[in-house]
CSV table of C-alpha atoms in Angstrom, one decimal:
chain,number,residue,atom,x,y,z
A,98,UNK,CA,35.0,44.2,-1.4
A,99,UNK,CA,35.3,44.2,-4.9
A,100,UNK,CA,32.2,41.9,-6.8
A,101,UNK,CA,31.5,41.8,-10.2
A,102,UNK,CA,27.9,42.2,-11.0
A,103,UNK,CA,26.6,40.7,-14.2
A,104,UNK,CA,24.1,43.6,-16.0
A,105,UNK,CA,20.7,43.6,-15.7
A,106,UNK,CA,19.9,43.8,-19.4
A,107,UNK,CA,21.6,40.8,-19.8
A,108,UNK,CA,19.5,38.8,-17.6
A,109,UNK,CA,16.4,37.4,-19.0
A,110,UNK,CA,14.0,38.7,-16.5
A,111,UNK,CA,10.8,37.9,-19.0
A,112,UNK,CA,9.9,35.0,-21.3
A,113,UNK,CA,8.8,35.1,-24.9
A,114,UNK,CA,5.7,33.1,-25.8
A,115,UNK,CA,6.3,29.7,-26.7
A,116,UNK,CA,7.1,28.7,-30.1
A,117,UNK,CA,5.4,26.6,-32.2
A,118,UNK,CA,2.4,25.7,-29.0
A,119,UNK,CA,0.0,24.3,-31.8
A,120,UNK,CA,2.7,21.3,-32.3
A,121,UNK,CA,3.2,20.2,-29.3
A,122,UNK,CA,1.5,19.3,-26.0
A,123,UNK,CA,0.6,22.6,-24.4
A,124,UNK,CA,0.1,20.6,-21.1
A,125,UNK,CA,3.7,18.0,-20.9
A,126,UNK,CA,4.9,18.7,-17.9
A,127,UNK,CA,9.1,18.7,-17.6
A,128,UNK,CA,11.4,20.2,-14.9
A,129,UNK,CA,9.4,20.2,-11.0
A,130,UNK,CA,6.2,19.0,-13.1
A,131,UNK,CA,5.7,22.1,-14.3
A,132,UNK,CA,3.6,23.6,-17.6
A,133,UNK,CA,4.1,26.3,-20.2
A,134,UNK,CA,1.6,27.6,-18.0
A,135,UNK,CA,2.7,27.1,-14.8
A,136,UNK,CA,6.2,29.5,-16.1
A,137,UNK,CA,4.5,32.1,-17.8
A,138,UNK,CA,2.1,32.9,-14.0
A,139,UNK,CA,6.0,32.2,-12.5
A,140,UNK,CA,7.3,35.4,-13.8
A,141,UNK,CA,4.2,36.8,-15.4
A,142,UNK,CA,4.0,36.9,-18.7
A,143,UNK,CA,0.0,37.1,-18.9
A,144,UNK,CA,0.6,37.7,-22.8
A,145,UNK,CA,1.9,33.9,-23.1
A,146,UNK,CA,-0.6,33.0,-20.6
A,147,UNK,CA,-3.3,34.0,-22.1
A,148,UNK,CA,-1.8,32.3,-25.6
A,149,UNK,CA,-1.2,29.1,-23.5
A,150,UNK,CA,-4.9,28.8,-22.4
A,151,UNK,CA,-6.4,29.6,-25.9
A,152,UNK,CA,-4.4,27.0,-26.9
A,153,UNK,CA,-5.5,24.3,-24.4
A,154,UNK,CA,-3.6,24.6,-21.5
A,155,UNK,CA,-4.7,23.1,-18.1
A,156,UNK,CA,-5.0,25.9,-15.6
A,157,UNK,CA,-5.4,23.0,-12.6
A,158,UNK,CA,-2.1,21.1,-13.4
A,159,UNK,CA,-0.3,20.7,-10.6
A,160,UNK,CA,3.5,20.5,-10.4
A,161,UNK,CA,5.9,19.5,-8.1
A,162,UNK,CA,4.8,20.5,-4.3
A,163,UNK,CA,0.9,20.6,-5.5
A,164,UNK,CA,1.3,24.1,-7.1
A,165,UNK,CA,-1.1,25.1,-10.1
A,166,UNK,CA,-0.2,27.9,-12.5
A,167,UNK,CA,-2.6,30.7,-10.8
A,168,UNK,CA,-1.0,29.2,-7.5
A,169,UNK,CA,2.2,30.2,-8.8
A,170,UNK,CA,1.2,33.5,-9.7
A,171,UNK,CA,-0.9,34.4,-7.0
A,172,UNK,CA,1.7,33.6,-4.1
A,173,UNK,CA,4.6,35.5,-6.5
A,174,UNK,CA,2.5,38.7,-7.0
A,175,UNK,CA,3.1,37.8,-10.8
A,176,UNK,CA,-0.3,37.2,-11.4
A,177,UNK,CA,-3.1,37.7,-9.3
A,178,UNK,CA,-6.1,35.6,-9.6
A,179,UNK,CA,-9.3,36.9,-7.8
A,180,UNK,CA,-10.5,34.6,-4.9
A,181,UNK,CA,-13.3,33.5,-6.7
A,182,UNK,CA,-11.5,32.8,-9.8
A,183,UNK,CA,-9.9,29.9,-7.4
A,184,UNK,CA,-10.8,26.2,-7.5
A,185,UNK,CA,-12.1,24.6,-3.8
A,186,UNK,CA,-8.3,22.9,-4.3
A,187,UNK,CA,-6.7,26.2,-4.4
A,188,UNK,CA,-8.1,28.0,-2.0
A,189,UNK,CA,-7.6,25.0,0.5
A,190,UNK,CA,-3.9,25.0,-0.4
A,191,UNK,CA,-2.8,28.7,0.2
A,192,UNK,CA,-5.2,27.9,3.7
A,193,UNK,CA,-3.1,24.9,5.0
A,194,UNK,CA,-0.3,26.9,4.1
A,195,UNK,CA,-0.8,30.3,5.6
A,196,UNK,CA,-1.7,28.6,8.8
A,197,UNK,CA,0.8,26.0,9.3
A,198,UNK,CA,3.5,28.8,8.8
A,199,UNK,CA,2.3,30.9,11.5
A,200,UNK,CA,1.4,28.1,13.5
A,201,UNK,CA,5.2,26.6,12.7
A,202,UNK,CA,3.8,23.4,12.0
A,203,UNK,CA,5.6,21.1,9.5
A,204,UNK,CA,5.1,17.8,7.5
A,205,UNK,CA,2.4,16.8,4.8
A,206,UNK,CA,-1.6,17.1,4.8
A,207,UNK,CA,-3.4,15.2,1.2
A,208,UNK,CA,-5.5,17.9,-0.3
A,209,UNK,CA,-7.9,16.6,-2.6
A,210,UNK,CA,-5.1,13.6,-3.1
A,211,UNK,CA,-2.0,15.9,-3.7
A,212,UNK,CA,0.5,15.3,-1.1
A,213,UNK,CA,1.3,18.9,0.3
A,214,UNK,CA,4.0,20.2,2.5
A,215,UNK,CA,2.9,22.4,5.5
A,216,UNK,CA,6.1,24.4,5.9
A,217,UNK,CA,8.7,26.3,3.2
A,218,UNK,CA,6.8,29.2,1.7
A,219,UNK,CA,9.2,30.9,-0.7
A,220,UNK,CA,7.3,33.6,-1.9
A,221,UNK,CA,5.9,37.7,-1.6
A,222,UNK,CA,2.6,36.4,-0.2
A,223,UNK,CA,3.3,36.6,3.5
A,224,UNK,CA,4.1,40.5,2.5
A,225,UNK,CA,0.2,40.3,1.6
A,226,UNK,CA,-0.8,38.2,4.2
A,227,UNK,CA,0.5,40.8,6.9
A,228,UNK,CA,-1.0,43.3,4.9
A,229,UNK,CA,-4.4,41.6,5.3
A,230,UNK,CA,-3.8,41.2,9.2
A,231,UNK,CA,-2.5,44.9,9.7
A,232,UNK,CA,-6.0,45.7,8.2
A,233,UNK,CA,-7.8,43.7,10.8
A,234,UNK,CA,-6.2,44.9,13.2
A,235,UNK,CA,-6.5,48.6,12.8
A,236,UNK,CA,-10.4,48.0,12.7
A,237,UNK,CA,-10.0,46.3,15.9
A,238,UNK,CA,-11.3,48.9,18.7
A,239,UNK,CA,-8.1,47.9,20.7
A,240,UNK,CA,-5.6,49.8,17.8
A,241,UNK,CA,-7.1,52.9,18.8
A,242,UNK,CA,-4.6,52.4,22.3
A,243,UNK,CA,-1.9,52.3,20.1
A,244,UNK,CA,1.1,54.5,19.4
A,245,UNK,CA,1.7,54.0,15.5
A,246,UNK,CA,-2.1,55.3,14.8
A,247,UNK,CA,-3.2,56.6,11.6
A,248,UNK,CA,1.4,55.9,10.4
A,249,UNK,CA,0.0,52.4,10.3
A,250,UNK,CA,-1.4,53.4,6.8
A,251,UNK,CA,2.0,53.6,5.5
A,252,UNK,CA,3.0,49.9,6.7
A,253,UNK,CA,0.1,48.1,5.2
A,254,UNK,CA,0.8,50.2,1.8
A,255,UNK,CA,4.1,49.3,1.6
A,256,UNK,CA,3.6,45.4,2.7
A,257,UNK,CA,1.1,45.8,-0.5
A,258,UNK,CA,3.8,47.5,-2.5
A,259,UNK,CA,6.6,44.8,-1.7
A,260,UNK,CA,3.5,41.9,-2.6
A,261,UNK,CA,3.5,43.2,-5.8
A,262,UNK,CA,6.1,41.4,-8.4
A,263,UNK,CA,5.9,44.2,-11.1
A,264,UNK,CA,6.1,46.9,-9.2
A,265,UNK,CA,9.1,49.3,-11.0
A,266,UNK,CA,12.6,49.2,-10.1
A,267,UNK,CA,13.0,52.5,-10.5
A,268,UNK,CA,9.9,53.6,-8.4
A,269,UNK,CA,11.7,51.3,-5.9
A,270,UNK,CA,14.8,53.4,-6.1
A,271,UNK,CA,13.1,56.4,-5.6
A,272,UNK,CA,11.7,56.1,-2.4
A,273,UNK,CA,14.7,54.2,-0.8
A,274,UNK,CA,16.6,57.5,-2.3
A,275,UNK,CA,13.4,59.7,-0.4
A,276,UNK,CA,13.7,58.0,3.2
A,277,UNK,CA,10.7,56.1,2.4
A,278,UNK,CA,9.7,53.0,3.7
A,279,UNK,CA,10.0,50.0,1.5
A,280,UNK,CA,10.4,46.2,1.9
A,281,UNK,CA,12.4,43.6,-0.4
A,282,UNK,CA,12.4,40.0,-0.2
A,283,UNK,CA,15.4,38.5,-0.7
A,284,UNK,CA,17.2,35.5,0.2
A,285,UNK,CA,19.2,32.5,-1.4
A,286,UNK,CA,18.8,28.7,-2.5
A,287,UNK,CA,16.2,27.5,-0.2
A,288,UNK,CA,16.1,30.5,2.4
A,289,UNK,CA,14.2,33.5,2.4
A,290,UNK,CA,15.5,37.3,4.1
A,291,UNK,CA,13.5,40.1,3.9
A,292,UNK,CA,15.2,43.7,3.5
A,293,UNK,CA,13.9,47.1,5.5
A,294,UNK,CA,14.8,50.6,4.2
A,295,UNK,CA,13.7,53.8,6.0
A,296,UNK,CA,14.8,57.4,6.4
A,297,UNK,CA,18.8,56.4,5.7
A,298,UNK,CA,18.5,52.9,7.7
A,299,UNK,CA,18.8,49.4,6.1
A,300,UNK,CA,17.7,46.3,7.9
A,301,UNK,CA,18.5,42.5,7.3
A,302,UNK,CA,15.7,40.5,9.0
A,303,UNK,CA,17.0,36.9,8.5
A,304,UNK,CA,15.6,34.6,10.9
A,305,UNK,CA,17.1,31.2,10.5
A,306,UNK,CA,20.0,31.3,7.4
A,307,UNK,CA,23.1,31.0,9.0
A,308,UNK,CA,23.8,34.9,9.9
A,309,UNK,CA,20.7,35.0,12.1
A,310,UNK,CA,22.6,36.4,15.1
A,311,UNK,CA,20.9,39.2,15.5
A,312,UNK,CA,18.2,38.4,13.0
A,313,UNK,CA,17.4,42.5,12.9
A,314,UNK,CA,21.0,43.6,11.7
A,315,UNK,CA,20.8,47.3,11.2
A,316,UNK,CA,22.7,49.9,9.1
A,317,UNK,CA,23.1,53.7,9.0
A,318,UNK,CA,23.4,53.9,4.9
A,319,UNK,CA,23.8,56.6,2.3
A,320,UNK,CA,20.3,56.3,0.5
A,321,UNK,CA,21.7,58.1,-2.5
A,322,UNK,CA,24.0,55.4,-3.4
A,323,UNK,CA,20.5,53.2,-4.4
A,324,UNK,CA,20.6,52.3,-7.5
A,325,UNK,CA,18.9,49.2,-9.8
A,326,UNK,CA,22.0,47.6,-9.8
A,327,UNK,CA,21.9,46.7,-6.1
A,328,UNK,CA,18.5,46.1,-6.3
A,329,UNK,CA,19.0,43.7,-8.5
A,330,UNK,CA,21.8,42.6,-6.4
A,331,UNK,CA,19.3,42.4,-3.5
A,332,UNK,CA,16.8,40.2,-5.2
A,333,UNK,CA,17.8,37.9,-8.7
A,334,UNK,CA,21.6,38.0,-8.8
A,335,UNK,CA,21.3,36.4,-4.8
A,336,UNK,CA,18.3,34.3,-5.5
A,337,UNK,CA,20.2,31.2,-6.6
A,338,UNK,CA,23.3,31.3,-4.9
A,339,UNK,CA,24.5,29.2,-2.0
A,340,UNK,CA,23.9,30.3,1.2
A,341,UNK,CA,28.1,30.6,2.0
A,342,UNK,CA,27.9,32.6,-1.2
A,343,UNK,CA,24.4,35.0,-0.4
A,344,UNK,CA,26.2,35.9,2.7
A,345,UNK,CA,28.8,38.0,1.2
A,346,UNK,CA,27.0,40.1,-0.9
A,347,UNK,CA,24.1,40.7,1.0
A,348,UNK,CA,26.4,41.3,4.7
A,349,UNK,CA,29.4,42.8,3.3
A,350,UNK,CA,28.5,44.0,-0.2
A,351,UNK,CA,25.7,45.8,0.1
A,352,UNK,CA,26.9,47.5,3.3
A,353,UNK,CA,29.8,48.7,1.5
A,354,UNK,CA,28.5,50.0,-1.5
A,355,UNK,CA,25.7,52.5,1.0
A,356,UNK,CA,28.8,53.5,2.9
A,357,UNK,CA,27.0,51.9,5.8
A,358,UNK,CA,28.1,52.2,9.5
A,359,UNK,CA,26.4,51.4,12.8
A,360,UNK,CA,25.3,53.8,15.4
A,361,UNK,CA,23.7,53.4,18.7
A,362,UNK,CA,20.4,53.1,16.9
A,363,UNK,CA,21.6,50.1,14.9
A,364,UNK,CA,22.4,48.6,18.2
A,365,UNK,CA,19.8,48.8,19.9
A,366,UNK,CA,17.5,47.0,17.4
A,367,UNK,CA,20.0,44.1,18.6
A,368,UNK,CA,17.9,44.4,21.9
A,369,UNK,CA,14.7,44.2,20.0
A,370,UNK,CA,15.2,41.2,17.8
A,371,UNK,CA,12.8,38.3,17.7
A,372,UNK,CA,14.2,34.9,18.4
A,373,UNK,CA,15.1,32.7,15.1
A,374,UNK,CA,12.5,30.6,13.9
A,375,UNK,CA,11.2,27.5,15.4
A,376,UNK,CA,10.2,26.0,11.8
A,377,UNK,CA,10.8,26.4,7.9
A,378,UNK,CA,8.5,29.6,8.0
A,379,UNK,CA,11.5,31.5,6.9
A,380,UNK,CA,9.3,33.9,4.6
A,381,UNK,CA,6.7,35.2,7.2
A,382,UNK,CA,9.0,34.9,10.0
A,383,UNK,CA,11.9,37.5,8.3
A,384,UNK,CA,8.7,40.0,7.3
A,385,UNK,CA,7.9,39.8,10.8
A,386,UNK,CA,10.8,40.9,12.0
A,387,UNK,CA,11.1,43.5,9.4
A,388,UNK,CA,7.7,44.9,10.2
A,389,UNK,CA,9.2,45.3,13.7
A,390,UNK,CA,12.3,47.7,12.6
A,391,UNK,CA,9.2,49.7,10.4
A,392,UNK,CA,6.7,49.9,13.5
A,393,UNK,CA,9.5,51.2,15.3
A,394,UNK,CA,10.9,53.7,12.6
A,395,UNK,CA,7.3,54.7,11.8
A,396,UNK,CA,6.4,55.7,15.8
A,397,UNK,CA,9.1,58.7,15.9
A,398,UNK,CA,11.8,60.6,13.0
A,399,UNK,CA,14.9,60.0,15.7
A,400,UNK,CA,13.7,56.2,17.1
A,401,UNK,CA,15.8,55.7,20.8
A,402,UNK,CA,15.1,53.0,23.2
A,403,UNK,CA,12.2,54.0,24.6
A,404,UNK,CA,10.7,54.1,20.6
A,405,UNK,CA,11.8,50.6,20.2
A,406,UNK,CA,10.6,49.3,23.6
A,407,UNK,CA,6.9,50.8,22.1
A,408,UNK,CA,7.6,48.7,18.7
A,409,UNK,CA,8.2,45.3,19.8
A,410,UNK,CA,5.0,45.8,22.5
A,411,UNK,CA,3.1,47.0,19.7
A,412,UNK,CA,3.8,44.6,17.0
A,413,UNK,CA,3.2,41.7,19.5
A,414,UNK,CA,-0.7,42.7,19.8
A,415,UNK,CA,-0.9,41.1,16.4
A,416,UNK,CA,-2.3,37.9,18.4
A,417,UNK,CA,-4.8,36.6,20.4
A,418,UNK,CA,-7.4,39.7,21.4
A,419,UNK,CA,-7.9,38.0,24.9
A,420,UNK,CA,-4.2,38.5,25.6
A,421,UNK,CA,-4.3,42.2,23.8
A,422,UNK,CA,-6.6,43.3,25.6
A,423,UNK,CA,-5.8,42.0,29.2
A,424,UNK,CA,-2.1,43.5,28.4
A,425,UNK,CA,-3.8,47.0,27.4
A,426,UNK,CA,-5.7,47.2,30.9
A,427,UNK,CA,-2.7,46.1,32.8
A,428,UNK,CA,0.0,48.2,31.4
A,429,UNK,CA,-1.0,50.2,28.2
A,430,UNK,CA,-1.1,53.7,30.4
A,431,UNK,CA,1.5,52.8,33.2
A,432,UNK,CA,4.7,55.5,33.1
A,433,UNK,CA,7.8,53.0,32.4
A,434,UNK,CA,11.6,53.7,32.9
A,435,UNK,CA,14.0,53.1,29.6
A,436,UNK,CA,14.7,49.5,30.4
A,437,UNK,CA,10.9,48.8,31.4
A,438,UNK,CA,9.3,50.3,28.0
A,439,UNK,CA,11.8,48.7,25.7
A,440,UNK,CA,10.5,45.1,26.9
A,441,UNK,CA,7.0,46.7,26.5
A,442,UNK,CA,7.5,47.2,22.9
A,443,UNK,CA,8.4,43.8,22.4
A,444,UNK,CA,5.4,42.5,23.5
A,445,UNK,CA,3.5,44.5,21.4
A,446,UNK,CA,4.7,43.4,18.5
A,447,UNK,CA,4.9,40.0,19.7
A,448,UNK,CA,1.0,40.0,20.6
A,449,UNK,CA,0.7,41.8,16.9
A,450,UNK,CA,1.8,38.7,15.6
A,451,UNK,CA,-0.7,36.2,17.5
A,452,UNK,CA,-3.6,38.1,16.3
A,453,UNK,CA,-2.6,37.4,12.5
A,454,UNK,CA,-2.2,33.6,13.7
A,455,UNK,CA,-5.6,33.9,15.6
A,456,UNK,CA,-7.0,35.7,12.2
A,457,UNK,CA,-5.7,33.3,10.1
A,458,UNK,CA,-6.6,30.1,12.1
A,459,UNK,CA,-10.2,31.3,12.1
A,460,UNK,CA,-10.0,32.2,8.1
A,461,UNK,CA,-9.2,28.4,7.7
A,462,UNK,CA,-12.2,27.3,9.6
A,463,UNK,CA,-14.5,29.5,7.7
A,464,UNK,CA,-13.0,28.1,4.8
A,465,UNK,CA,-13.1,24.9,4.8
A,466,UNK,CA,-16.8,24.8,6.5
A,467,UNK,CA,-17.8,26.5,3.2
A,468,UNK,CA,-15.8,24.7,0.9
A,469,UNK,CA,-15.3,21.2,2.0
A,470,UNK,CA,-18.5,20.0,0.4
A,471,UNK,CA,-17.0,19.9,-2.8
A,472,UNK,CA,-13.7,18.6,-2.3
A,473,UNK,CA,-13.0,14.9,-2.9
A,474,UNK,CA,-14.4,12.4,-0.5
A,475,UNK,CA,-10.9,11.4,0.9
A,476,UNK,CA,-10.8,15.3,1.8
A,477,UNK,CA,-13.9,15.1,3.6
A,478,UNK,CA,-12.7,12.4,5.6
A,479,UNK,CA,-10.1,14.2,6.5
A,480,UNK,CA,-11.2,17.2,7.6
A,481,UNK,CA,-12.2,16.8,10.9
A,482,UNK,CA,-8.8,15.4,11.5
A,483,UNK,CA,-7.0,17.9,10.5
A,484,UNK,CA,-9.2,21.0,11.8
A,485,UNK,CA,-8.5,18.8,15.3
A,486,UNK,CA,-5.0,19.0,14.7
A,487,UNK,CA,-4.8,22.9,14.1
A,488,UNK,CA,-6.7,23.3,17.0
A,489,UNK,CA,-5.0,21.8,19.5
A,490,UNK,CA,-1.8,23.2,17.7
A,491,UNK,CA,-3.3,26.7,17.8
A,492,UNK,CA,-4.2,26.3,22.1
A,493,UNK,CA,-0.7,25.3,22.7
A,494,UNK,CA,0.5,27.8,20.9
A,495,UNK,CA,-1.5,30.6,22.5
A,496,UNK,CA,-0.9,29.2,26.1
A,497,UNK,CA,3.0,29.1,25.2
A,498,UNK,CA,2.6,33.0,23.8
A,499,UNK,CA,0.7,33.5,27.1
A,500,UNK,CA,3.1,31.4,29.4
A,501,UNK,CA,6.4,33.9,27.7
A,502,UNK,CA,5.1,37.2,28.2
A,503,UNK,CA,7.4,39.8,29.8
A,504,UNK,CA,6.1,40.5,33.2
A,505,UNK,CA,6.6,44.0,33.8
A,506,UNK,CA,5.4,46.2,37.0
C-alpha cells in the first residue's frame, strides 16, 4: 500500500506567540469559543501562555463544551496544572467526567451554569487516570494474590509516559525499537484508539470505530522498522481524518510498513478481547483494552493461552473489592485446564476495571462534599440530585458486573 506521508517539519506542531496581544482583546473568543489562551494550554506553548496572562488573559474562560484553558491542558498532558491550582468549577468538571465515562453514562449535567456533556473524552487523561487506579490498586492487600507483581511498576510508568504530551519522539522510538512497552493514543475525527507495542507485538485497541471486530487486533511486527515518521503517522497525520480514511492507514499501513504478520499469539488475544463499548467512552474504553494485551505481555516473555486467561482475570479485579475478593477465595489458587484459566484471566481484568470505577465514584463523592460549598447556588441544588443519580447508576452497574461473571469450577 503505497501512501504519501506529508513531513513532519512541515507540520506546524507548535504556535508562535501572538502578535501584536497589547492591541487587541486578549480574551475574544472565536472558533469553539476558544481564547489565545485556551490554544496555547491546547498544544502547550507555556511561553505564549505565560505572555497571554501578563497580558490579561482570562484563565476561567470557557469555550465550547465548558472547557477552560488549564482544562485543556491538563486533560492533553500539554500543561499540567496542580490540583490546587484548580478552580471548585474545574475540579467538578474533570469529576463528572471521569465518572460518567466509566460508568457509561451519557447526556448533560449544569456545572456552576455551564451546560456539560457527560460522555466523549478525547484526550491522554484516561492514560493518567488508569495510572492513578493501578496505584490504588497495587496498595490494595488483595494485589499481593496477583500474578503481574512488582511488573505492575512498568504499566503504571508507561500509562504516565503515554499521559505525557511532550514526551520525545525519539525516546518513543527507542523503546518500541527495545521491546519496550509503550502506549499511543491515536484515533480519527471524533473517535479515539489507543496503540500497544511490546517485545515485537503491536496492538490496535479500538472499541467502538467501525473496525472494532476484534477490538484487540494483534500483530507480530519488525520493531526496527519504528521510525518518527509512523509515529507521526500514528498520531497527527490520522487525527483529523475521516474514519473511512483512519482505517487505512492505521489497519493496512502501518501493518505493512513493520512487516507485520499474525501468529497464534495474535489470535488468541481475539479470545481475550473485551466487548465494544456501551457509550461514547471511546478513550478509556480503548486504554482498557490496551492495558489488557500489556498485563498479559507483562506476566510471561513467550505469552500462550494460559498467560492470557491470567490477564483478562487480572485486569478485571480493577473493580469492586467485594467482588475481588470473593473471586480470590473462590478460585484464585484452584489448578485450571487451558480453556478454564483463559476465562479466568478475563475476569481479572474485568474486576481490574470495576475497582477504578468504584475508586473513581468514591473520588467524586469526596469531592464534591468538600467543594460544593462554594459552587453556585444552582449547583448546590443540584447536587443531591445528581450524587442520587450516580449512585443508583454505580449499583446497577456493579450488580450487572456481578450478574456477568464467568462461572468457573
Amino acid at each position: 500500500m503505497s501512501i504519501l506521508i506529508k513531513s513532519r517539519s512541515a507540520e506546524a506542531l507548535t504556535r508562535k506567540p501572538a502578535e501584536n496581544t497589547a492591541k487587541v482583546d486578549v480574551n475574544e473568543k472565536k472558533e469553539a469559543k476558544w481564547t489565545e489562551l485556551h490554544h496555547a494550554y491546547y498544544i502547550g506553548n507555556e511561553e505564549e501562555a505565560k505572555d497571554l496572562i501578563n497580558k490579561g488573559a482570562d484563565l476561567d474562560a470557557r469555550g465550547m463544551e465548558g472547557y477552560t484553558p488549564r482544562l485543556l491542558g491538563i486533560t492533553n498532558g500539554t500543561i499540567i496544572s496542580k490540583r490546587d491550582e484548580l478552580s471548585a468549577y474545574e475540579i467538578s468538571f474533570l469529576s463528572h467526567k471521569v465518572l460518567a465515562n466509566w460508568l457509561n453514562l451519557e447526556g448533560r449535567v449544569s456545572i456552576d451554569g455551564t451546560k456539560v456533556r457527560l460522555e466523549r473524552f478525547y484526550s491522554n487523561f484516561m492514560f493518567l487516570e488508569i495510572a492513578d487506579s493501578l496505584k490504588a490498586f497495587r496498595e490494595d492487600s488483595l494485589f499481593s494474590k496477583f500474578r503481574l507483581g512488582n511488573k505492575a511498576e512498568k504499566l503504571e510508568q508507561a500509562l504516565r509516559e503515554a499521559y505525557d504530551a511532550k514526551r520525545s519522539d525519539k525516546e518513543i522510538v527507542r523503546k518500541i525499537k527495545n521491546g519496550e512497552l509503550v502506549f499511543i493514543a491515536s484515533g480519527w475525527k471524533m473517535h479515539t484508539i489507543t496503540l500497544c507495542f511490546m517485545n515485537g507485538y503491536l496492538a490496535i485497541c479500538n472499541r467502538g470505530g467501525g473496525k472494532y471486530d476484534p477490538t484487540i487486533t494483534a500483530f507480530k511486527i519488525d520493531p526496527a522498522n519504528m521510525t518518527e515518521d509512523l509515529l507521526f503517522v500514528m498520531t497527527k497525520f490520522v487525527k483529523d481524518k475521516e474514519a473511512f480514511q483512519a482505517y487505512s492507514y492505521i489497519y493496512e499501513y502501518l501493518p505493512e510498513k513493520f512487516l507485520a504478520s499474525t501468529d497464534n499469539l495474535c489470535k488468541l488475544f481475539k479470545t481475550i478481547a473485551p466487548s465494544p463499548q456501551k457509550s461514547e467512552n471511546c478513550a478509556l474504553a480503548s486504554v482498557k483494552a490496551a492495558v489488557r494485551f500489556a498485563w498479559a505481555m507483562l506476566l510471561k516473555d513467550e505469552p500462550d493461552q494460559q498467560t492470557l486467561a491470567h490477564a483478562r482475570e487480572e485486569t478485571k479485579f480493577l473493580g469492586s473489592i467485594k467482588t475481588a475478593a470473593r473471586l480470590v477465595c473462590a478460585k484464585l489458587h484452584k489448578n485450571k485446564s487451558d480453556k478454564q484459566t483463559l476465562a479466568y484471566a478475563r475476569e481479572e481484568t474485568k474486576l481490574f476495571t470495576d475497582f477504578s470505577a468504584m475508586r473513581v465514584f468514591q473520588e467524586f463523592i469526596r469531592t464534591h462534599i468538600l467543594q460544593c460549598h462554594v459552587l453556585s447556588r444552582s449547583a448546590k441544588l443540584s447536587f443531591e440530585a445528581k450524587k442520587s443519580r450516580f449512585e443508583k447508576t454505580y449499583s446497577k452497574h456493579e450488580e450487572n458486573l456481578q450478574g456477568n461473571l464467568v462461572s468457573l469450577p
